[in-house]
mmCIF file of C-alpha atoms in Angstrom:
data_model
loop_
_atom_site.group_PDB
_atom_site.id
_atom_site.type_symbol
_atom_site.label_atom_id
_atom_site.label_comp_id
_atom_site.label_asym_id
_atom_site.label_seq_id
_atom_site.Cartn_x
_atom_site.Cartn_y
_atom_site.Cartn_z
ATOM 1 C CA UNK A 1235 105.676 -169.664 277.667
ATOM 2 C CA UNK A 1236 106.633 -170.602 274.178
ATOM 3 C CA UNK A 1237 106.776 -167.458 272.001
ATOM 4 C CA UNK A 1238 104.566 -167.505 268.950
ATOM 5 C CA UNK A 1239 106.351 -167.285 265.592
ATOM 6 C CA UNK A 1240 105.387 -163.982 264.008
ATOM 7 C CA UNK A 1241 103.442 -164.019 260.723
ATOM 8 C CA UNK A 1242 105.676 -163.078 257.778
ATOM 9 C CA UNK A 1243 103.432 -162.022 254.854
ATOM 10 C CA UNK A 1244 106.371 -160.965 252.662
ATOM 11 C CA UNK A 1245 108.000 -164.384 252.948
ATOM 12 C CA UNK A 1246 104.715 -165.989 251.915
ATOM 13 C CA UNK A 1247 104.300 -163.609 249.005
ATOM 14 C CA UNK A 1248 107.921 -164.195 247.980
ATOM 15 C CA UNK A 1249 107.329 -167.939 247.917
ATOM 16 C CA UNK A 1250 104.163 -167.495 245.858
ATOM 17 C CA UNK A 1251 106.022 -165.308 243.346
ATOM 18 C CA UNK A 1252 108.828 -167.847 243.137
ATOM 19 C CA UNK A 1253 106.358 -170.647 242.485
ATOM 20 C CA UNK A 1254 104.558 -168.533 239.865
ATOM 21 C CA UNK A 1255 107.822 -167.735 238.082
ATOM 22 C CA UNK A 1256 108.758 -171.402 238.112
ATOM 23 C CA UNK A 1257 105.369 -172.337 236.643
ATOM 24 C CA UNK A 1258 105.694 -169.679 233.951
ATOM 25 C CA UNK A 1259 109.212 -170.849 233.095
ATOM 26 C CA UNK A 1260 108.005 -174.435 232.765
ATOM 27 C CA UNK A 1261 105.168 -173.275 230.534
ATOM 28 C CA UNK A 1262 107.532 -171.148 228.432
ATOM 29 C CA UNK A 1263 109.609 -174.244 227.737
ATOM 30 C CA UNK A 1264 106.562 -176.224 226.629
ATOM 31 C CA UNK A 1265 106.260 -176.968 222.918
ATOM 32 C CA UNK A 1266 102.850 -177.754 221.473
ATOM 33 C CA UNK A 1267 102.647 -180.406 218.774
ATOM 34 C CA UNK A 1268 100.519 -179.185 215.871
ATOM 35 C CA UNK A 1269 99.615 -181.304 212.848
ATOM 36 C CA UNK A 1270 98.721 -180.284 209.310
ATOM 37 C CA UNK A 1271 97.774 -182.276 206.228
ATOM 38 C CA UNK A 1272 100.701 -182.813 203.848
ATOM 39 C CA UNK A 1273 98.978 -181.719 200.646
ATOM 40 C CA UNK A 1274 99.215 -178.542 198.574
ATOM 41 C CA UNK A 1275 97.886 -175.901 199.004
ATOM 42 C CA UNK A 1276 97.473 -176.724 202.701
ATOM 43 C CA UNK A 1277 101.017 -177.822 203.574
ATOM 44 C CA UNK A 1278 104.010 -177.998 201.239
ATOM 45 C CA UNK A 1279 107.719 -177.216 201.096
ATOM 46 C CA UNK A 1280 108.689 -174.019 199.267
ATOM 47 C CA UNK A 1281 111.783 -173.350 197.140
ATOM 48 C CA UNK A 1282 113.790 -172.438 200.253
ATOM 49 C CA UNK A 1283 112.933 -175.771 201.885
ATOM 50 C CA UNK A 1284 110.532 -174.187 204.383
ATOM 51 C CA UNK A 1285 107.212 -175.737 205.321
ATOM 52 C CA UNK A 1286 104.395 -173.432 204.264
ATOM 53 C CA UNK A 1287 100.846 -173.503 202.928
ATOM 54 C CA UNK A 1288 97.417 -172.239 203.935
ATOM 55 C CA UNK A 1289 96.939 -174.403 207.024
ATOM 56 C CA UNK A 1290 100.605 -174.229 208.043
ATOM 57 C CA UNK A 1291 100.462 -170.422 208.113
ATOM 58 C CA UNK A 1292 97.085 -170.433 209.871
ATOM 59 C CA UNK A 1293 98.606 -172.702 212.527
ATOM 60 C CA UNK A 1294 101.598 -170.349 212.908
ATOM 61 C CA UNK A 1295 99.305 -167.341 213.273
ATOM 62 C CA UNK A 1296 97.264 -169.122 215.941
ATOM 63 C CA UNK A 1297 100.373 -170.090 217.910
ATOM 64 C CA UNK A 1298 101.769 -166.555 217.668
ATOM 65 C CA UNK A 1299 98.473 -165.117 218.882
ATOM 66 C CA UNK A 1300 98.344 -167.512 221.843
ATOM 67 C CA UNK A 1301 101.990 -166.800 222.645
ATOM 68 C CA UNK A 1302 102.976 -170.465 222.567
ATOM 69 C CA UNK A 1303 105.802 -172.362 220.898
ATOM 70 C CA UNK A 1304 104.595 -174.867 218.323
ATOM 71 C CA UNK A 1305 106.224 -177.704 216.430
ATOM 72 C CA UNK A 1306 104.231 -177.938 213.197
ATOM 73 C CA UNK A 1307 104.400 -181.262 211.371
ATOM 74 C CA UNK A 1308 102.819 -182.083 208.001
ATOM 75 C CA UNK A 1309 101.621 -185.679 207.687
ATOM 76 C CA UNK A 1310 99.443 -187.832 205.479
ATOM 77 C CA UNK A 1311 95.785 -187.550 206.462
ATOM 78 C CA UNK A 1312 95.460 -191.028 208.059
ATOM 79 C CA UNK A 1313 98.505 -190.284 210.228
ATOM 80 C CA UNK A 1314 96.921 -187.050 211.475
ATOM 81 C CA UNK A 1315 93.790 -188.893 212.593
ATOM 82 C CA UNK A 1316 95.835 -191.700 214.150
ATOM 83 C CA UNK A 1317 97.869 -189.291 216.305
ATOM 84 C CA UNK A 1318 94.715 -187.478 217.422
ATOM 85 C CA UNK A 1319 93.164 -190.846 218.308
ATOM 86 C CA UNK A 1320 96.210 -191.654 220.455
ATOM 87 C CA UNK A 1321 96.268 -188.223 222.108
ATOM 88 C CA UNK A 1322 99.749 -187.755 220.627
ATOM 89 C CA UNK A 1323 99.222 -184.200 219.370
ATOM 90 C CA UNK A 1324 97.836 -180.991 220.831
ATOM 91 C CA UNK A 1325 95.739 -179.903 217.857
ATOM 92 C CA UNK A 1326 95.439 -180.378 214.110
ATOM 93 C CA UNK A 1327 94.778 -177.755 211.434
ATOM 94 C CA UNK A 1328 94.270 -180.374 208.747
ATOM 95 C CA UNK A 1329 91.041 -179.884 206.749
ATOM 96 C CA UNK A 1330 89.138 -182.189 209.084
ATOM 97 C CA UNK A 1331 85.433 -181.991 208.350
ATOM 98 C CA UNK A 1332 83.325 -181.481 211.448
ATOM 99 C CA UNK A 1333 80.862 -184.374 211.350
ATOM 100 C CA UNK A 1334 78.651 -185.974 214.043
ATOM 101 C CA UNK A 1335 80.809 -189.109 213.944
ATOM 102 C CA UNK A 1336 84.047 -187.217 214.394
ATOM 103 C CA UNK A 1337 82.586 -185.005 217.129
ATOM 104 C CA UNK A 1338 82.336 -188.170 219.252
ATOM 105 C CA UNK A 1339 86.095 -188.733 218.869
ATOM 106 C CA UNK A 1340 87.589 -185.211 218.895
ATOM 107 C CA UNK A 1341 86.992 -181.728 220.213
ATOM 108 C CA UNK A 1342 86.455 -179.127 217.491
ATOM 109 C CA UNK A 1343 86.872 -175.374 217.368
ATOM 110 C CA UNK A 1344 84.687 -173.035 215.368
ATOM 111 C CA UNK A 1345 85.152 -173.577 211.633
ATOM 112 C CA UNK A 1346 88.358 -172.347 210.030
ATOM 113 C CA UNK A 1347 87.144 -172.949 206.465
ATOM 114 C CA UNK A 1348 84.377 -174.469 204.372
ATOM 115 C CA UNK A 1349 84.976 -177.497 202.173
ATOM 116 C CA UNK A 1350 83.561 -179.283 199.158
ATOM 117 C CA UNK A 1351 84.750 -182.196 197.019
ATOM 118 C CA UNK A 1352 85.274 -182.613 193.280
ATOM 119 C CA UNK A 1353 86.000 -185.374 190.806
ATOM 120 C CA UNK A 1354 89.069 -184.894 188.648
ATOM 121 C CA UNK A 1355 89.812 -186.819 185.457
ATOM 122 C CA UNK A 1356 91.977 -186.695 182.354
ATOM 123 C CA UNK A 1357 91.146 -183.786 180.067
ATOM 124 C CA UNK A 1358 89.037 -184.529 177.010
ATOM 125 C CA UNK A 1359 87.526 -187.751 178.343
ATOM 126 C CA UNK A 1360 84.500 -186.268 180.087
ATOM 127 C CA UNK A 1361 81.547 -184.005 179.333
ATOM 128 C CA UNK A 1362 82.216 -180.751 181.141
ATOM 129 C CA UNK A 1363 79.658 -179.765 183.753
ATOM 130 C CA UNK A 1364 78.064 -183.220 183.810
ATOM 131 C CA UNK A 1365 78.364 -185.521 186.826
ATOM 132 C CA UNK A 1366 80.404 -188.593 185.886
ATOM 133 C CA UNK A 1367 78.828 -192.025 185.480
ATOM 134 C CA UNK A 1368 80.846 -194.093 187.945
ATOM 135 C CA UNK A 1369 79.666 -197.518 186.818
ATOM 136 C CA UNK A 1370 82.655 -199.649 185.883
ATOM 137 C CA UNK A 1371 85.136 -196.882 186.698
ATOM 138 C CA UNK A 1372 88.121 -196.925 189.057
ATOM 139 C CA UNK A 1373 88.054 -193.986 191.468
ATOM 140 C CA UNK A 1374 90.864 -193.074 193.873
ATOM 141 C CA UNK A 1375 90.386 -191.633 197.359
ATOM 142 C CA UNK A 1376 92.478 -191.095 200.489
ATOM 143 C CA UNK A 1377 92.146 -193.562 203.348
ATOM 144 C CA UNK A 1378 90.157 -192.225 206.305
ATOM 145 C CA UNK A 1379 88.718 -189.292 204.312
ATOM 146 C CA UNK A 1380 85.050 -188.378 203.913
ATOM 147 C CA UNK A 1381 85.508 -189.031 200.178
ATOM 148 C CA UNK A 1382 86.463 -192.591 201.108
ATOM 149 C CA UNK A 1383 83.379 -192.923 203.336
ATOM 150 C CA UNK A 1384 81.137 -191.537 200.605
ATOM 151 C CA UNK A 1385 82.288 -193.823 197.811
ATOM 152 C CA UNK A 1386 82.440 -196.981 199.893
ATOM 153 C CA UNK A 1387 78.828 -196.375 200.990
ATOM 154 C CA UNK A 1388 77.506 -195.163 197.629
ATOM 155 C CA UNK A 1389 77.471 -198.538 195.833
ATOM 156 C CA UNK A 1390 77.730 -196.800 192.456
ATOM 157 C CA UNK A 1391 79.263 -199.767 190.646
ATOM 158 C CA UNK A 1392 82.782 -198.336 190.718
ATOM 159 C CA UNK A 1393 85.995 -199.787 192.133
ATOM 160 C CA UNK A 1394 87.292 -197.660 194.977
ATOM 161 C CA UNK A 1395 91.105 -197.485 194.964
ATOM 162 C CA UNK A 1396 92.494 -196.356 198.314
ATOM 163 C CA UNK A 1397 95.744 -194.449 198.899
ATOM 164 C CA UNK A 1398 97.299 -193.105 202.080
ATOM 165 C CA UNK A 1399 98.844 -190.230 200.103
ATOM 166 C CA UNK A 1400 96.441 -187.767 198.449
ATOM 167 C CA UNK A 1401 99.101 -186.703 195.934
ATOM 168 C CA UNK A 1402 99.505 -190.343 194.870
ATOM 169 C CA UNK A 1403 95.732 -190.675 194.503
ATOM 170 C CA UNK A 1404 95.803 -187.754 192.066
ATOM 171 C CA UNK A 1405 98.872 -189.033 190.206
ATOM 172 C CA UNK A 1406 96.985 -192.281 189.660
ATOM 173 C CA UNK A 1407 94.638 -190.340 187.371
ATOM 174 C CA UNK A 1408 97.531 -188.896 185.368
ATOM 175 C CA UNK A 1409 99.175 -192.253 184.694
ATOM 176 C CA UNK A 1410 95.952 -194.142 184.006
ATOM 177 C CA UNK A 1411 95.820 -196.355 187.096
ATOM 178 C CA UNK A 1412 92.348 -194.935 187.826
ATOM 179 C CA UNK A 1413 89.728 -193.091 185.806
ATOM 180 C CA UNK A 1414 88.878 -190.452 188.398
ATOM 181 C CA UNK A 1415 89.906 -189.138 191.791
ATOM 182 C CA UNK A 1416 87.530 -187.689 194.362
ATOM 183 C CA UNK A 1417 89.319 -185.081 196.471
ATOM 184 C CA UNK A 1418 88.785 -181.748 198.254
ATOM 185 C CA UNK A 1419 87.988 -179.052 195.698
ATOM 186 C CA UNK A 1420 90.808 -176.727 196.800
ATOM 187 C CA UNK A 1421 93.302 -179.552 196.219
ATOM 188 C CA UNK A 1422 91.991 -180.283 192.730
ATOM 189 C CA UNK A 1423 91.935 -176.589 191.758
ATOM 190 C CA UNK A 1424 95.501 -176.136 193.005
ATOM 191 C CA UNK A 1425 96.625 -179.114 190.919
ATOM 192 C CA UNK A 1426 94.932 -177.730 187.799
ATOM 193 C CA UNK A 1427 97.035 -174.570 188.061
ATOM 194 C CA UNK A 1428 100.273 -176.587 187.963
ATOM 195 C CA UNK A 1429 102.133 -177.802 184.861
ATOM 196 C CA UNK A 1430 101.023 -181.412 185.271
ATOM 197 C CA UNK A 1431 97.476 -180.261 185.886
ATOM 198 C CA UNK A 1432 97.161 -179.198 182.251
ATOM 199 C CA UNK A 1433 96.352 -182.821 181.433
ATOM 200 C CA UNK A 1434 93.463 -182.894 183.935
ATOM 201 C CA UNK A 1435 90.073 -181.299 184.412
ATOM 202 C CA UNK A 1436 87.362 -181.087 187.060
ATOM 203 C CA UNK A 1437 84.467 -183.394 186.187
ATOM 204 C CA UNK A 1438 80.981 -182.241 187.188
ATOM 205 C CA UNK A 1439 80.168 -179.697 189.886
ATOM 206 C CA UNK A 1440 81.634 -179.511 193.410
ATOM 207 C CA UNK A 1441 79.808 -181.753 195.884
ATOM 208 C CA UNK A 1442 78.791 -181.154 199.494
ATOM 209 C CA UNK A 1443 76.266 -183.971 199.956
ATOM 210 C CA UNK A 1444 76.688 -186.853 202.409
ATOM 211 C CA UNK A 1445 79.676 -185.399 204.211
ATOM 212 C CA UNK A 1446 81.619 -184.386 201.080
ATOM 213 C CA UNK A 1447 81.523 -180.780 202.191
ATOM 214 C CA UNK A 1448 80.686 -178.567 205.104
ATOM 215 C CA UNK A 1449 82.678 -176.987 207.895
ATOM 216 C CA UNK A 1450 86.303 -177.922 208.485
ATOM 217 C CA UNK A 1451 87.547 -177.116 211.974
ATOM 218 C CA UNK A 1452 90.640 -177.449 214.116
ATOM 219 C CA UNK A 1453 90.556 -180.786 215.951
ATOM 220 C CA UNK A 1454 91.908 -181.621 219.408
ATOM 221 C CA UNK A 1455 91.964 -184.798 221.483
ATOM 222 C CA UNK A 1456 89.047 -185.192 223.889
ATOM 223 C CA UNK A 1457 89.579 -183.537 227.245
ATOM 224 C CA UNK A 1458 91.447 -180.473 225.926
ATOM 225 C CA UNK A 1459 88.627 -177.973 226.413
ATOM 226 C CA UNK A 1460 90.872 -175.256 227.862
ATOM 227 C CA UNK A 1461 93.194 -175.373 224.862
ATOM 228 C CA UNK A 1462 90.220 -175.552 222.486
ATOM 229 C CA UNK A 1463 88.870 -172.317 223.957
ATOM 230 C CA UNK A 1464 92.272 -170.604 223.619
ATOM 231 C CA UNK A 1465 92.533 -171.681 219.981
ATOM 232 C CA UNK A 1466 89.011 -170.382 219.335
ATOM 233 C CA UNK A 1467 89.930 -167.000 220.808
ATOM 234 C CA UNK A 1468 93.045 -166.854 218.629
ATOM 235 C CA UNK A 1469 91.069 -167.877 215.535
ATOM 236 C CA UNK A 1470 88.585 -165.079 216.088
ATOM 237 C CA UNK A 1471 91.485 -162.641 216.494
ATOM 238 C CA UNK A 1472 93.156 -163.500 213.168
ATOM 239 C CA UNK A 1473 89.790 -163.339 211.406
ATOM 240 C CA UNK A 1474 89.121 -159.898 212.868
ATOM 241 C CA UNK A 1475 92.524 -158.314 212.191
ATOM 242 C CA UNK A 1476 92.859 -159.451 208.564
ATOM 243 C CA UNK A 1477 95.623 -162.016 208.999
ATOM 244 C CA UNK A 1478 93.345 -164.884 208.002
ATOM 245 C CA UNK A 1479 92.388 -163.229 204.700
ATOM 246 C CA UNK A 1480 96.007 -162.296 203.966
ATOM 247 C CA UNK A 1481 97.060 -165.940 204.379
ATOM 248 C CA UNK A 1482 94.098 -167.198 202.368
ATOM 249 C CA UNK A 1483 94.867 -164.922 199.430
ATOM 250 C CA UNK A 1484 98.433 -166.267 199.248
ATOM 251 C CA UNK A 1485 97.435 -169.897 198.797
ATOM 252 C CA UNK A 1486 93.784 -170.249 197.744
ATOM 253 C CA UNK A 1487 92.098 -169.169 194.506
ATOM 254 C CA UNK A 1488 88.912 -168.265 196.362
ATOM 255 C CA UNK A 1489 87.920 -167.428 199.944
ATOM 256 C CA UNK A 1490 86.923 -170.605 201.765
ATOM 257 C CA UNK A 1491 85.789 -169.156 205.089
#
């Protein structure tokens, strides 16, 4: 008779533990690629040369809460969307409005802030509190933004001037290349508090119509439902424990949640 090999449960358990440790080690070495929008007050470089800003610090808090290592990169808005389209990033905390069109292309978390848009022009050239007459005007927007979609569809008789860089779109107002810029309200308010912003003013009231405002959420490539759920759990945690509000108060003049 051929003797049967005895069952060794501890060897099996030892192998399972070894495999689990190996899996955990591989996961610990993983670095998640996180994108933010390179525009103050969302992402900017401080006096010490460190990347900071509202969405940068929100991203850091989310990664810390999930216990993952993250490489946070600030890019121009069209680049953020392009990398998400190509599944070349894990998630983006980049003021991306949650719209029906975008929900077909990306996964979204719960909102991480609310958004609106405002026109900004040179001080003294506009009637305060009155919506600007766009006929014959040159208005700058950022490529791929909802402000771009709005103005190109509005047919208001203006010339839409498109920039990849939101900061350049705003500088175009300062140096007279355009009459107005249409940009997220938080961006325009932040600019007005700077030295160069003294020459500018918000024209009319903030806008939320036709996709100019609403809920901004963290975007992920399609198929990343498990990570989306983990980010949602982390987002709820930093809202509940006060970290979200502490970050918001550092960079924003008003609460945007």
